[in-house]
Amino acid sequence: MIGAILEALPVRVDVDQLVADLGSVADPDQAALAMVRLLESDAGSAAVLAEPGEPRLRALRVLGASTALADHLIKHPEHLGDAAGGADHEPGAVVDAVRDLSGRAGAEALRVAYRRQIVRIAAADLSAQDPLEVLPQVAAALADLASAAIQGALLLAHAQVGDSDQARVTVVGMGKCGGRELNYISDVDVIFLAAPAPGVDDAASMKVATHIATAVMRICAEATAEGSLWPVDAALRPEGKNGPLVRSLASHREYYQRWAKNWEFQALLKARVIAGDEDLGAEWLDIVQPLVWDAGSREGFVDDVQAMRRRVEENVPAASSDHQIKLGPGGLRDIEFSVQLLQMVHGRADDRLRSGTTLEALRALRDGGYVGREDAAALDRAYRLLRSLEHRIQLAKLRRSHMMPADERDLRQLGRSLGERGEAARNIVQRWRAEQREVRRLHERLFYRPLLAAVAKLSSHTLRLSPQQARTRLSALGYRDPAGAMRHLEALTDGVSRRATIQRTLLPVMLSWFAEGADPDAGLLAFRQISETLGTKHWYLAMLRDEGSAAQRLAMILSSSRYAVDLLIRSPESVALLGDPSGLVPTTRDQLQARFTAAQTRHEEPSDAFASVRAVRAKELVRIVIADLVGDLSDVEVRKALTDLTDAYLDAALSIAMRGAEDWIDTIIIGMGRLGGRELGYVSDADVMFCYRPRTVGTDGAPVAQKPLDDDAPSPGQRAADAMTTLRKGLSGHGPDPTLELDADLRPEGRSGPLVRSFDSYRSYYARWSAGWEAQALLRARVVAGESGLAEDFTELINPLRWPKKGLDDQGMREIRKLKARMEAERLPRGADPRTHFKLGLGGLSDVEWVVQTLQLKHAHRVPALRTTSTQSALDGAVHADLLARSDAQTLSSAWTLASRLRDAGVLWRGRPVDSVPSDHRDAEGISLILRRPRGSGGGLAQEWRQCARRCRFVVERLFYGEGGTGSSTGFGGPTGPAGTSATSTRRGAPRRRP
């Protein structure tokens, strides 16, 4: 091939330099062949091709990238200088080329002039140091050139159509031509407008305008000796192909105001006058542009646009989907639809977004805070690459295509044209696939973000409220202090910072979301406090804007739960959980153990270690609260999650407290009450006991007796006491989490006994002094932290006490009844209503638990299912063992569950313990909404609880006190109580209160 070139050249050339120049183009073989053909057809081309330098390189780049343009240059060698010369393109030259022509000569001149400018654009494009950098200029040049070609075709059409002066005709560019981002070869989407010339009848002018429009389409598309340009597509006009080709302004106005669908306004976003009567075009734009920017608030607009994108994707043939640059997943349409939807939703109130050019609009969305900087940069980069791929593929043969080639040679040429060397084919495919994946990820996050649908539901008027109108709207939404809310809004949105800009986007929607909670004022205040704390964190507002329903969930949480607000203000970074896909899933016990271990082992000082594990607990507690409020956790799952968290927390705290003592003693923490039963609520105390045992072998395996011991070394008991003191101190005081109160009153001898006992002391005490109530308390005892061997031994020690082999005798039952009666009489707080108190009231938690525990004391020795610390599990076990009627168990379970949930919901709402159904309507409504009841149902909570508790108390009196018993199915020995004890004699020692 080089020899053929040298023979065709009339002068000697530097062969090495020529080879090097050919080696730098997309396809050296193709360039060399085209060079030979060009020299054979036109000897004058040697003046350009024989001389080394930039002009020859520019010409060779065109020849090596496009066989179609090579054919054009061979046919029109006078245009080789346009490829080599580096002159800017001149769209006006296309119009000038046909100004005095008509008919076939005009059509061919139009094509020649058009191709000449394409050569100039392609040479500049192919010679750019960074093709992706110049893409916007290339696409704009192609669009302007197409506009000039339409203008030239319009001149030729006027020359062909008789009486053409009777109509004013305007051509509006749509799609990529309208947006000044056209491809090398593409349909040119247009809409034709017409108006009668002065003194001309409307019908006559429309007929003439239709002839002109038809001629324009034919002139551009028909084949001539110089080929064709491209199809002119008018399918985006009103009513599409079924509608008239040309319409008047009045007809357009009526159609767009009355009949246009949502997708048509999306298409009009790129509309631009490209040819014809400019005044007529300006009038048309004045009609349609306000409609375009109000379309985002039309009913179902966001859903329609999203559905359209899905339909486009579904209609891509499966065989070609994997090679699609434009229509497939991760293609150009993903970027364009995402940008356009964001524009049309937010552009109603922000005219900076009103650009028909994708990259300009993307920059405006970035600068306005609607898209994150990193996301915008990724989409910009991907769009440039995908469009550059499309350009190079189309340029090769000047054929319309949006498909990546499958042929290795074509891929290699494509890669080399975009700067790849070496394994160019593989490299360009890898670049494309990487951008495709990133585009799809961002598209799914931006295009389907819930915030879009919420903003779209707000009217354009709402987005631009004056201060007085805003106060009125706040009052209508249910804010009790609109003036105070305005102060919060002003503080959040004041200024021109990116943070304020994003807040101005979020808050119009979030105000409505706050109003869905029971206390929107508190929600907005909390949002301001958290935003001011996290305002400098780039992820915070980006998460609320981009991540799923994070903003809506945060609004609901802040306006519904003072407890959650307190937790988030203590640990504001925990807000990030709302943007974490696993943020609403409670952490497993093993994961908790690992996180606490990692936290405490990072610090040598116990105080720092305690602070670290408290920070972990704070975040995990926020996770549970958020999952409870806006997730799918059941009541059982909430209690389990809280218990797992407390178990792991105490285990980590014990490890810290035992530092320096682990060689001398083993320790355990025994959970009692709701902790032992795995039934913790949000503010449940941790009822515990502490036990230690001297070690015989140290952690290093050496006998403890052989370790050196100072005369003043503490005894094992003192070491244990010091460790527990350190533990209690480390868990107390102000911190990132609410203080966990450790209550050790259930230990042997209660408050009078030592805080920590040795295992031998426990064994001795339980053998000699243990009271009946202690056996009952031990029913819920469970080792929650500490050394496993001691835990097993302690459990074996207490099992015979809580599950006595002979069950519960008559005397024991009488004592339990007396103790229960005394509790009802003495422990109910002063002024508390026994009908509404969740724990100690009639039919409350205590009633259910005492019935269950009595069944366990009596039957657990022979019914394994009753050997559990869980109230609900014990109820199920009693039913399966025929010790309790299923209906009675359901009544007891319903009351216990409702009381537990009401207590937890009360804590979430008020931020402190709630022991009774609140009498205040706002409190009752807040609790009701947390329970996910319909708005306005708070007033029925008290009645619901009283009815449930009354049914429960009836069952408790019958089962526990023996009144109206129904035989052995009660599990308590018959209708008269245990072993023939009459109900009268039982009541004599245990006075009752009726509901």
PDB file of C-alpha atoms in Angstrom, residues 765-862:
ATOM      1  CA  TYR A 765     -27.960 -18.560 100.403  1.00  0.00           C
ATOM      2  CA  TYR A 766     -30.344 -20.372  98.098  1.00  0.00           C
ATOM      3  CA  ALA A 767     -29.908 -23.589 100.113  1.00  0.00           C
ATOM      4  CA  ARG A 768     -30.714 -21.968 103.454  1.00  0.00           C
ATOM      5  CA  TRP A 769     -32.544 -18.656 103.120  1.00  0.00           C
ATOM      6  CA  SER A 770     -34.202 -18.306  99.752  1.00  0.00           C
ATOM      7  CA  ALA A 771     -37.777 -16.979  99.943  1.00  0.00           C
ATOM      8  CA  GLY A 772     -40.635 -17.930  97.669  1.00  0.00           C
ATOM      9  CA  TRP A 773     -40.606 -14.598  95.848  1.00  0.00           C
ATOM     10  CA  GLU A 774     -36.964 -15.161  94.960  1.00  0.00           C
ATOM     11  CA  ALA A 775     -37.782 -18.475  93.286  1.00  0.00           C
ATOM     12  CA  GLN A 776     -40.466 -16.643  91.354  1.00  0.00           C
ATOM     13  CA  ALA A 777     -37.992 -13.898  90.368  1.00  0.00           C
ATOM     14  CA  LEU A 778     -35.517 -16.541  89.215  1.00  0.00           C
ATOM     15  CA  LEU A 779     -38.041 -17.794  86.660  1.00  0.00           C
ATOM     16  CA  ARG A 780     -36.775 -14.997  84.411  1.00  0.00           C
ATOM     17  CA  ALA A 781     -33.104 -15.258  85.352  1.00  0.00           C
ATOM     18  CA  ARG A 782     -30.720 -15.583  82.400  1.00  0.00           C
ATOM     19  CA  VAL A 783     -26.977 -15.097  82.285  1.00  0.00           C
ATOM     20  CA  VAL A 784     -26.455 -12.250  79.809  1.00  0.00           C
ATOM     21  CA  ALA A 785     -22.699 -11.667  80.052  1.00  0.00           C
ATOM     22  CA  GLY A 786     -19.528 -13.187  81.422  1.00  0.00           C
ATOM     23  CA  GLU A 787     -17.588 -16.418  81.582  1.00  0.00           C
ATOM     24  CA  SER A 788     -19.423 -19.375  80.048  1.00  0.00           C
ATOM     25  CA  GLY A 789     -18.381 -22.005  82.602  1.00  0.00           C
ATOM     26  CA  LEU A 790     -19.628 -19.953  85.531  1.00  0.00           C
ATOM     27  CA  ALA A 791     -22.795 -19.156  83.560  1.00  0.00           C
ATOM     28  CA  GLU A 792     -23.558 -22.851  83.115  1.00  0.00           C
ATOM     29  CA  ASP A 793     -22.895 -23.634  86.776  1.00  0.00           C
ATOM     30  CA  PHE A 794     -25.089 -20.765  87.954  1.00  0.00           C
ATOM     31  CA  THR A 795     -27.929 -21.850  85.672  1.00  0.00           C
ATOM     32  CA  GLU A 796     -27.710 -25.402  87.025  1.00  0.00           C
ATOM     33  CA  LEU A 797     -27.756 -23.972  90.569  1.00  0.00           C
ATOM     34  CA  ILE A 798     -31.013 -22.031  90.147  1.00  0.00           C
ATOM     35  CA  ASN A 799     -32.962 -24.469  87.979  1.00  0.00           C
ATOM     36  CA  PRO A 800     -34.174 -26.600  90.930  1.00  0.00           C
ATOM     37  CA  LEU A 801     -35.351 -23.462  92.740  1.00  0.00           C
ATOM     38  CA  ARG A 802     -37.425 -22.008  89.923  1.00  0.00           C
ATOM     39  CA  TRP A 803     -38.664 -25.356  88.640  1.00  0.00           C
ATOM     40  CA  PRO A 804     -39.193 -27.220  91.943  1.00  0.00           C
ATOM     41  CA  LYS A 805     -39.582 -30.962  91.530  1.00  0.00           C
ATOM     42  CA  LYS A 806     -42.775 -31.077  93.629  1.00  0.00           C
ATOM     43  CA  GLY A 807     -44.231 -28.016  91.985  1.00  0.00           C
ATOM     44  CA  LEU A 808     -46.017 -25.351  93.991  1.00  0.00           C
ATOM     45  CA  ASP A 809     -47.703 -26.495  97.230  1.00  0.00           C
ATOM     46  CA  ASP A 810     -50.781 -24.945  98.837  1.00  0.00           C
ATOM     47  CA  GLN A 811     -48.804 -22.776 101.181  1.00  0.00           C
ATOM     48  CA  GLY A 812     -46.678 -21.458  98.342  1.00  0.00           C
ATOM     49  CA  MET A 813     -49.746 -20.578  96.344  1.00  0.00           C
ATOM     50  CA  ARG A 814     -51.276 -18.729  99.280  1.00  0.00           C
ATOM     51  CA  GLU A 815     -48.078 -16.745  99.765  1.00  0.00           C
ATOM     52  CA  ILE A 816     -47.998 -15.760  96.113  1.00  0.00           C
ATOM     53  CA  ARG A 817     -51.599 -14.606  96.250  1.00  0.00           C
ATOM     54  CA  LYS A 818     -50.930 -12.563  99.373  1.00  0.00           C
ATOM     55  CA  LEU A 819     -47.878 -10.966  97.802  1.00  0.00           C
ATOM     56  CA  LYS A 820     -49.793 -10.146  94.621  1.00  0.00           C
ATOM     57  CA  ALA A 821     -52.648  -8.624  96.582  1.00  0.00           C
ATOM     58  CA  ARG A 822     -50.232  -6.523  98.605  1.00  0.00           C
ATOM     59  CA  MET A 823     -48.574  -5.291  95.433  1.00  0.00           C
ATOM     60  CA  GLU A 824     -51.934  -4.236  94.029  1.00  0.00           C
ATOM     61  CA  ALA A 825     -52.712  -2.364  97.209  1.00  0.00           C
ATOM     62  CA  GLU A 826     -49.337  -0.756  97.880  1.00  0.00           C
ATOM     63  CA  ARG A 827     -47.216  -0.440  94.747  1.00  0.00           C
ATOM     64  CA  LEU A 828     -49.644   1.394  92.496  1.00  0.00           C
ATOM     65  CA  PRO A 829     -48.393   5.009  92.362  1.00  0.00           C
ATOM     66  CA  ARG A 830     -50.393   7.603  94.271  1.00  0.00           C
ATOM     67  CA  GLY A 831     -53.200   8.945  92.130  1.00  0.00           C
ATOM     68  CA  ALA A 832     -52.782   6.291  89.435  1.00  0.00           C
ATOM     69  CA  ASP A 833     -55.955   4.799  87.979  1.00  0.00           C
ATOM     70  CA  PRO A 834     -55.874   0.982  88.355  1.00  0.00           C
ATOM     71  CA  ARG A 835     -58.012   0.718  85.228  1.00  0.00           C
ATOM     72  CA  THR A 836     -55.400   2.392  82.990  1.00  0.00           C
ATOM     73  CA  HIS A 837     -52.011   1.595  84.539  1.00  0.00           C
ATOM     74  CA  PHE A 838     -50.139  -0.629  82.103  1.00  0.00           C
ATOM     75  CA  LYS A 839     -47.959  -2.502  84.561  1.00  0.00           C
ATOM     76  CA  LEU A 840     -49.629  -2.660  87.958  1.00  0.00           C
ATOM     77  CA  GLY A 841     -53.226  -1.938  87.000  1.00  0.00           C
ATOM     78  CA  LEU A 842     -56.033  -4.438  86.693  1.00  0.00           C
ATOM     79  CA  GLY A 843     -55.378  -6.619  83.659  1.00  0.00           C
ATOM     80  CA  GLY A 844     -51.911  -5.128  83.216  1.00  0.00           C
ATOM     81  CA  LEU A 845     -48.492  -6.654  82.690  1.00  0.00           C
ATOM     82  CA  SER A 846     -48.106  -7.777  86.286  1.00  0.00           C
ATOM     83  CA  ASP A 847     -51.416  -9.647  86.232  1.00  0.00           C
ATOM     84  CA  VAL A 848     -50.427 -11.639  83.150  1.00  0.00           C
ATOM     85  CA  GLU A 849     -46.888 -12.341  84.328  1.00  0.00           C
ATOM     86  CA  TRP A 850     -48.013 -13.607  87.757  1.00  0.00           C
ATOM     87  CA  VAL A 851     -50.472 -16.008  86.167  1.00  0.00           C
ATOM     88  CA  VAL A 852     -47.757 -17.321  83.868  1.00  0.00           C
ATOM     89  CA  GLN A 853     -45.153 -17.564  86.617  1.00  0.00           C
ATOM     90  CA  THR A 854     -47.509 -19.450  88.878  1.00  0.00           C
ATOM     91  CA  LEU A 855     -48.099 -21.963  86.109  1.00  0.00           C
ATOM     92  CA  GLN A 856     -44.350 -22.326  85.707  1.00  0.00           C
ATOM     93  CA  LEU A 857     -43.707 -22.836  89.422  1.00  0.00           C
ATOM     94  CA  LYS A 858     -46.399 -25.468  89.547  1.00  0.00           C
ATOM     95  CA  HIS A 859     -45.741 -27.416  86.346  1.00  0.00           C
ATOM     96  CA  ALA A 860     -42.338 -26.601  84.838  1.00  0.00           C
ATOM     97  CA  HIS A 861     -40.723 -29.599  86.553  1.00  0.00           C
ATOM     98  CA  ARG A 862     -42.750 -31.908  84.321  1.00  0.00           C
TER      99      ARG A 862
END
